């Protein structure tokens, strides 16, 4: 029997400049910092940014090295943010000099997607789920 009541909590990653990351996610997606744990007795500093009620990313501070991931690497690939209007989202991000890695396109289940990176090159998928999509839950 599977565990009941499971919900996705957050994805976590390290950033080089925490203030830049907090400002970028606020400007790009209206995310707000809801929790900050300063360094404490050897425990690292971390913050939670919330996009919508109960939808978070956790960022750890003091990242110093970027890791090159081959396209066939096992493990983390990206995280996805669902948007109401992907074309408006791309237009807004363009005002921040954020350019998608490729144009908006239709995904396998009739959703619209594109990919961007945050200032630390963390890959973000933007997705607009259309009513025709098998994953639409209106």
PDB file of C-alpha atoms in Angstrom:
ATOM      1  CA  UNK A   1       0.000   0.000   0.000  1.00  0.00           C
ATOM      2  CA  UNK A   2       1.326   3.462  -0.923  1.00  0.00           C
ATOM      3  CA  UNK A   3       1.654   6.330   1.544  1.00  0.00           C
ATOM      4  CA  UNK A   4      -1.519   8.428   1.560  1.00  0.00           C
ATOM      5  CA  UNK A   5      -1.767  12.218   1.678  1.00  0.00           C
ATOM      6  CA  UNK A   6       1.469  12.850  -0.225  1.00  0.00           C
ATOM      7  CA  UNK A   7       1.914  16.312  -1.754  1.00  0.00           C
ATOM      8  CA  UNK A   8       4.906  17.877  -3.432  1.00  0.00           C
ATOM      9  CA  UNK A   9       6.675  20.265  -1.056  1.00  0.00           C
ATOM     10  CA  UNK A  10       9.564  22.024  -2.751  1.00  0.00           C
ATOM     11  CA  UNK A  11      12.704  21.712  -4.799  1.00  0.00           C
ATOM     12  CA  UNK A  12      15.991  22.932  -3.307  1.00  0.00           C
ATOM     13  CA  UNK A  13      19.186  24.224  -4.853  1.00  0.00           C
ATOM     14  CA  UNK A  14      22.179  26.378  -4.011  1.00  0.00           C
ATOM     15  CA  UNK A  15      22.723  29.901  -5.350  1.00  0.00           C
ATOM     16  CA  UNK A  16      25.822  32.080  -5.599  1.00  0.00           C
ATOM     17  CA  UNK A  17      24.207  35.380  -4.580  1.00  0.00           C
ATOM     18  CA  UNK A  18      21.155  34.957  -2.382  1.00  0.00           C
ATOM     19  CA  UNK A  19      19.954  38.566  -2.567  1.00  0.00           C
ATOM     20  CA  UNK A  20      20.160  38.455  -6.376  1.00  0.00           C
ATOM     21  CA  UNK A  21      18.203  35.178  -6.405  1.00  0.00           C
ATOM     22  CA  UNK A  22      15.488  36.462  -4.056  1.00  0.00           C
ATOM     23  CA  UNK A  23      15.132  39.668  -6.098  1.00  0.00           C
ATOM     24  CA  UNK A  24      15.101  37.770  -9.437  1.00  0.00           C
ATOM     25  CA  UNK A  25      12.386  35.307  -8.372  1.00  0.00           C
ATOM     26  CA  UNK A  26      10.320  38.185  -6.950  1.00  0.00           C
ATOM     27  CA  UNK A  27      10.646  40.252 -10.123  1.00  0.00           C
ATOM     28  CA  UNK A  28      10.116  37.318 -12.469  1.00  0.00           C
ATOM     29  CA  UNK A  29       7.365  35.384 -10.704  1.00  0.00           C
ATOM     30  CA  UNK A  30       6.234  37.487  -7.738  1.00  0.00           C
ATOM     31  CA  UNK A  31       7.724  34.882  -5.397  1.00  0.00           C
ATOM     32  CA  UNK A  32       8.127  36.080  -1.852  1.00  0.00           C
ATOM     33  CA  UNK A  33      10.496  35.067   0.903  1.00  0.00           C
ATOM     34  CA  UNK A  34       8.446  33.406   3.646  1.00  0.00           C
ATOM     35  CA  UNK A  35      11.202  31.888   5.773  1.00  0.00           C
ATOM     36  CA  UNK A  36      14.875  32.641   6.391  1.00  0.00           C
ATOM     37  CA  UNK A  37      17.103  30.459   8.559  1.00  0.00           C
ATOM     38  CA  UNK A  38      20.468  32.155   9.133  1.00  0.00           C
ATOM     39  CA  UNK A  39      23.617  30.059   9.585  1.00  0.00           C
ATOM     40  CA  UNK A  40      23.516  28.446  13.011  1.00  0.00           C
ATOM     41  CA  UNK A  41      26.095  26.225  14.690  1.00  0.00           C
ATOM     42  CA  UNK A  42      27.434  24.739  11.461  1.00  0.00           C
ATOM     43  CA  UNK A  43      24.019  24.524   9.825  1.00  0.00           C
ATOM     44  CA  UNK A  44      23.809  26.316   6.506  1.00  0.00           C
ATOM     45  CA  UNK A  45      21.706  29.368   5.720  1.00  0.00           C
ATOM     46  CA  UNK A  46      18.530  28.713   3.748  1.00  0.00           C
ATOM     47  CA  UNK A  47      15.382  30.456   2.582  1.00  0.00           C
ATOM     48  CA  UNK A  48      11.976  29.431   1.307  1.00  0.00           C
ATOM     49  CA  UNK A  49      10.400  31.426  -1.524  1.00  0.00           C
ATOM     50  CA  UNK A  50       6.683  30.923  -2.164  1.00  0.00           C
ATOM     51  CA  UNK A  51       5.076  31.259  -5.607  1.00  0.00           C
ATOM     52  CA  UNK A  52       1.517  30.414  -4.590  1.00  0.00           C
ATOM     53  CA  UNK A  53       0.119  29.107  -1.319  1.00  0.00           C
ATOM     54  CA  UNK A  54       2.169  26.052  -0.351  1.00  0.00           C
ATOM     55  CA  UNK A  55       4.338  26.072  -3.510  1.00  0.00           C
ATOM     56  CA  UNK A  56       7.978  26.704  -2.670  1.00  0.00           C
ATOM     57  CA  UNK A  57      11.575  26.578  -3.702  1.00  0.00           C
ATOM     58  CA  UNK A  58      14.237  26.321  -1.036  1.00  0.00           C
ATOM     59  CA  UNK A  59      17.497  28.104  -1.710  1.00  0.00           C
ATOM     60  CA  UNK A  60      20.778  27.491   0.043  1.00  0.00           C
ATOM     61  CA  UNK A  61      23.422  30.209   0.065  1.00  0.00           C
ATOM     62  CA  UNK A  62      27.119  30.386  -0.801  1.00  0.00           C
ATOM     63  CA  UNK A  63      27.228  28.298  -3.959  1.00  0.00           C
ATOM     64  CA  UNK A  64      30.639  28.638  -5.586  1.00  0.00           C
ATOM     65  CA  UNK A  65      30.966  26.017  -8.336  1.00  0.00           C
ATOM     66  CA  UNK A  66      28.704  25.257 -11.282  1.00  0.00           C
ATOM     67  CA  UNK A  67      28.456  21.611 -12.203  1.00  0.00           C
ATOM     68  CA  UNK A  68      28.321  20.662 -15.870  1.00  0.00           C
ATOM     69  CA  UNK A  69      25.653  18.021 -16.435  1.00  0.00           C
ATOM     70  CA  UNK A  70      25.845  15.888 -19.551  1.00  0.00           C
ATOM     71  CA  UNK A  71      22.545  15.581 -21.416  1.00  0.00           C
ATOM     72  CA  UNK A  72      22.355  11.897 -20.435  1.00  0.00           C
ATOM     73  CA  UNK A  73      22.990  12.453 -16.703  1.00  0.00           C
ATOM     74  CA  UNK A  74      20.774  10.603 -14.246  1.00  0.00           C
ATOM     75  CA  UNK A  75      19.070  12.879 -11.746  1.00  0.00           C
ATOM     76  CA  UNK A  76      17.677  16.381 -11.521  1.00  0.00           C
ATOM     77  CA  UNK A  77      16.866  18.042 -14.857  1.00  0.00           C
ATOM     78  CA  UNK A  78      14.703  21.103 -14.097  1.00  0.00           C
ATOM     79  CA  UNK A  79      11.724  22.313 -12.133  1.00  0.00           C
ATOM     80  CA  UNK A  80       8.494  23.499 -13.707  1.00  0.00           C
ATOM     81  CA  UNK A  81       6.366  26.550 -13.043  1.00  0.00           C
ATOM     82  CA  UNK A  82       2.827  26.507 -14.423  1.00  0.00           C
ATOM     83  CA  UNK A  83       1.720  29.870 -15.812  1.00  0.00           C
ATOM     84  CA  UNK A  84      -1.674  31.115 -17.009  1.00  0.00           C
ATOM     85  CA  UNK A  85      -0.322  32.639 -20.242  1.00  0.00           C
ATOM     86  CA  UNK A  86       3.087  31.463 -21.407  1.00  0.00           C
ATOM     87  CA  UNK A  87       3.395  34.123 -24.109  1.00  0.00           C
ATOM     88  CA  UNK A  88       2.785  36.905 -21.577  1.00  0.00           C
ATOM     89  CA  UNK A  89       5.276  35.251 -19.204  1.00  0.00           C
ATOM     90  CA  UNK A  90       7.953  35.167 -21.930  1.00  0.00           C
ATOM     91  CA  UNK A  91       7.203  38.797 -22.787  1.00  0.00           C
ATOM     92  CA  UNK A  92       7.579  39.818 -19.126  1.00  0.00           C
ATOM     93  CA  UNK A  93      10.829  37.866 -18.756  1.00  0.00           C
ATOM     94  CA  UNK A  94      12.198  39.583 -21.876  1.00  0.00           C
ATOM     95  CA  UNK A  95      11.959  42.896 -19.964  1.00  0.00           C
ATOM     96  CA  UNK A  96      14.414  41.296 -17.503  1.00  0.00           C
ATOM     97  CA  UNK A  97      16.738  40.184 -20.335  1.00  0.00           C
ATOM     98  CA  UNK A  98      15.723  36.548 -19.861  1.00  0.00           C
ATOM     99  CA  UNK A  99      15.701  34.714 -23.188  1.00  0.00           C
ATOM    100  CA  UNK A 100      14.133  31.250 -23.500  1.00  0.00           C
ATOM    101  CA  UNK A 101      16.491  28.458 -24.537  1.00  0.00           C
ATOM    102  CA  UNK A 102      14.075  27.709 -27.375  1.00  0.00           C
ATOM    103  CA  UNK A 103      10.738  29.119 -28.539  1.00  0.00           C
ATOM    104  CA  UNK A 104       7.423  28.207 -26.940  1.00  0.00           C
ATOM    105  CA  UNK A 105       6.225  24.907 -28.382  1.00  0.00           C
ATOM    106  CA  UNK A 106       3.489  22.355 -27.876  1.00  0.00           C
ATOM    107  CA  UNK A 107       4.434  19.500 -25.564  1.00  0.00           C
ATOM    108  CA  UNK A 108       3.421  15.873 -25.919  1.00  0.00           C
ATOM    109  CA  UNK A 109       0.052  16.321 -24.230  1.00  0.00           C
ATOM    110  CA  UNK A 110      -1.056  19.581 -25.839  1.00  0.00           C
ATOM    111  CA  UNK A 111       0.423  21.863 -23.178  1.00  0.00           C
ATOM    112  CA  UNK A 112       2.705  24.765 -24.114  1.00  0.00           C
ATOM    113  CA  UNK A 113       6.282  24.838 -22.803  1.00  0.00           C
ATOM    114  CA  UNK A 114       9.561  26.673 -22.937  1.00  0.00           C
ATOM    115  CA  UNK A 115      12.712  26.631 -20.813  1.00  0.00           C
ATOM    116  CA  UNK A 116      14.641  29.445 -19.152  1.00  0.00           C
ATOM    117  CA  UNK A 117      17.438  29.660 -16.585  1.00  0.00           C
ATOM    118  CA  UNK A 118      17.669  31.695 -13.421  1.00  0.00           C
ATOM    119  CA  UNK A 119      20.821  33.788 -12.764  1.00  0.00           C
ATOM    120  CA  UNK A 120      22.621  30.679 -11.437  1.00  0.00           C
ATOM    121  CA  UNK A 121      21.688  28.605 -14.511  1.00  0.00           C
ATOM    122  CA  UNK A 122      19.096  26.507 -12.682  1.00  0.00           C
ATOM    123  CA  UNK A 123      16.831  25.245 -15.457  1.00  0.00           C
ATOM    124  CA  UNK A 124      13.152  26.215 -15.221  1.00  0.00           C
ATOM    125  CA  UNK A 125      10.402  24.882 -17.440  1.00  0.00           C
ATOM    126  CA  UNK A 126       7.465  27.216 -17.983  1.00  0.00           C
ATOM    127  CA  UNK A 127       4.235  25.396 -18.811  1.00  0.00           C
ATOM    128  CA  UNK A 128       0.749  26.515 -19.768  1.00  0.00           C
ATOM    129  CA  UNK A 129      -1.653  23.599 -19.387  1.00  0.00           C
ATOM    130  CA  UNK A 130      -4.448  23.869 -21.930  1.00  0.00           C
ATOM    131  CA  UNK A 131      -7.920  22.330 -21.428  1.00  0.00           C
ATOM    132  CA  UNK A 132      -7.117  19.885 -24.256  1.00  0.00           C
ATOM    133  CA  UNK A 133      -4.183  18.431 -22.320  1.00  0.00           C
ATOM    134  CA  UNK A 134      -4.367  15.038 -20.638  1.00  0.00           C
ATOM    135  CA  UNK A 135      -2.808  16.651 -17.547  1.00  0.00           C
ATOM    136  CA  UNK A 136      -5.397  19.455 -17.357  1.00  0.00           C
ATOM    137  CA  UNK A 137      -7.201  19.416 -14.021  1.00  0.00           C
ATOM    138  CA  UNK A 138      -9.239  22.662 -14.412  1.00  0.00           C
TER     139      UNK A 138
END
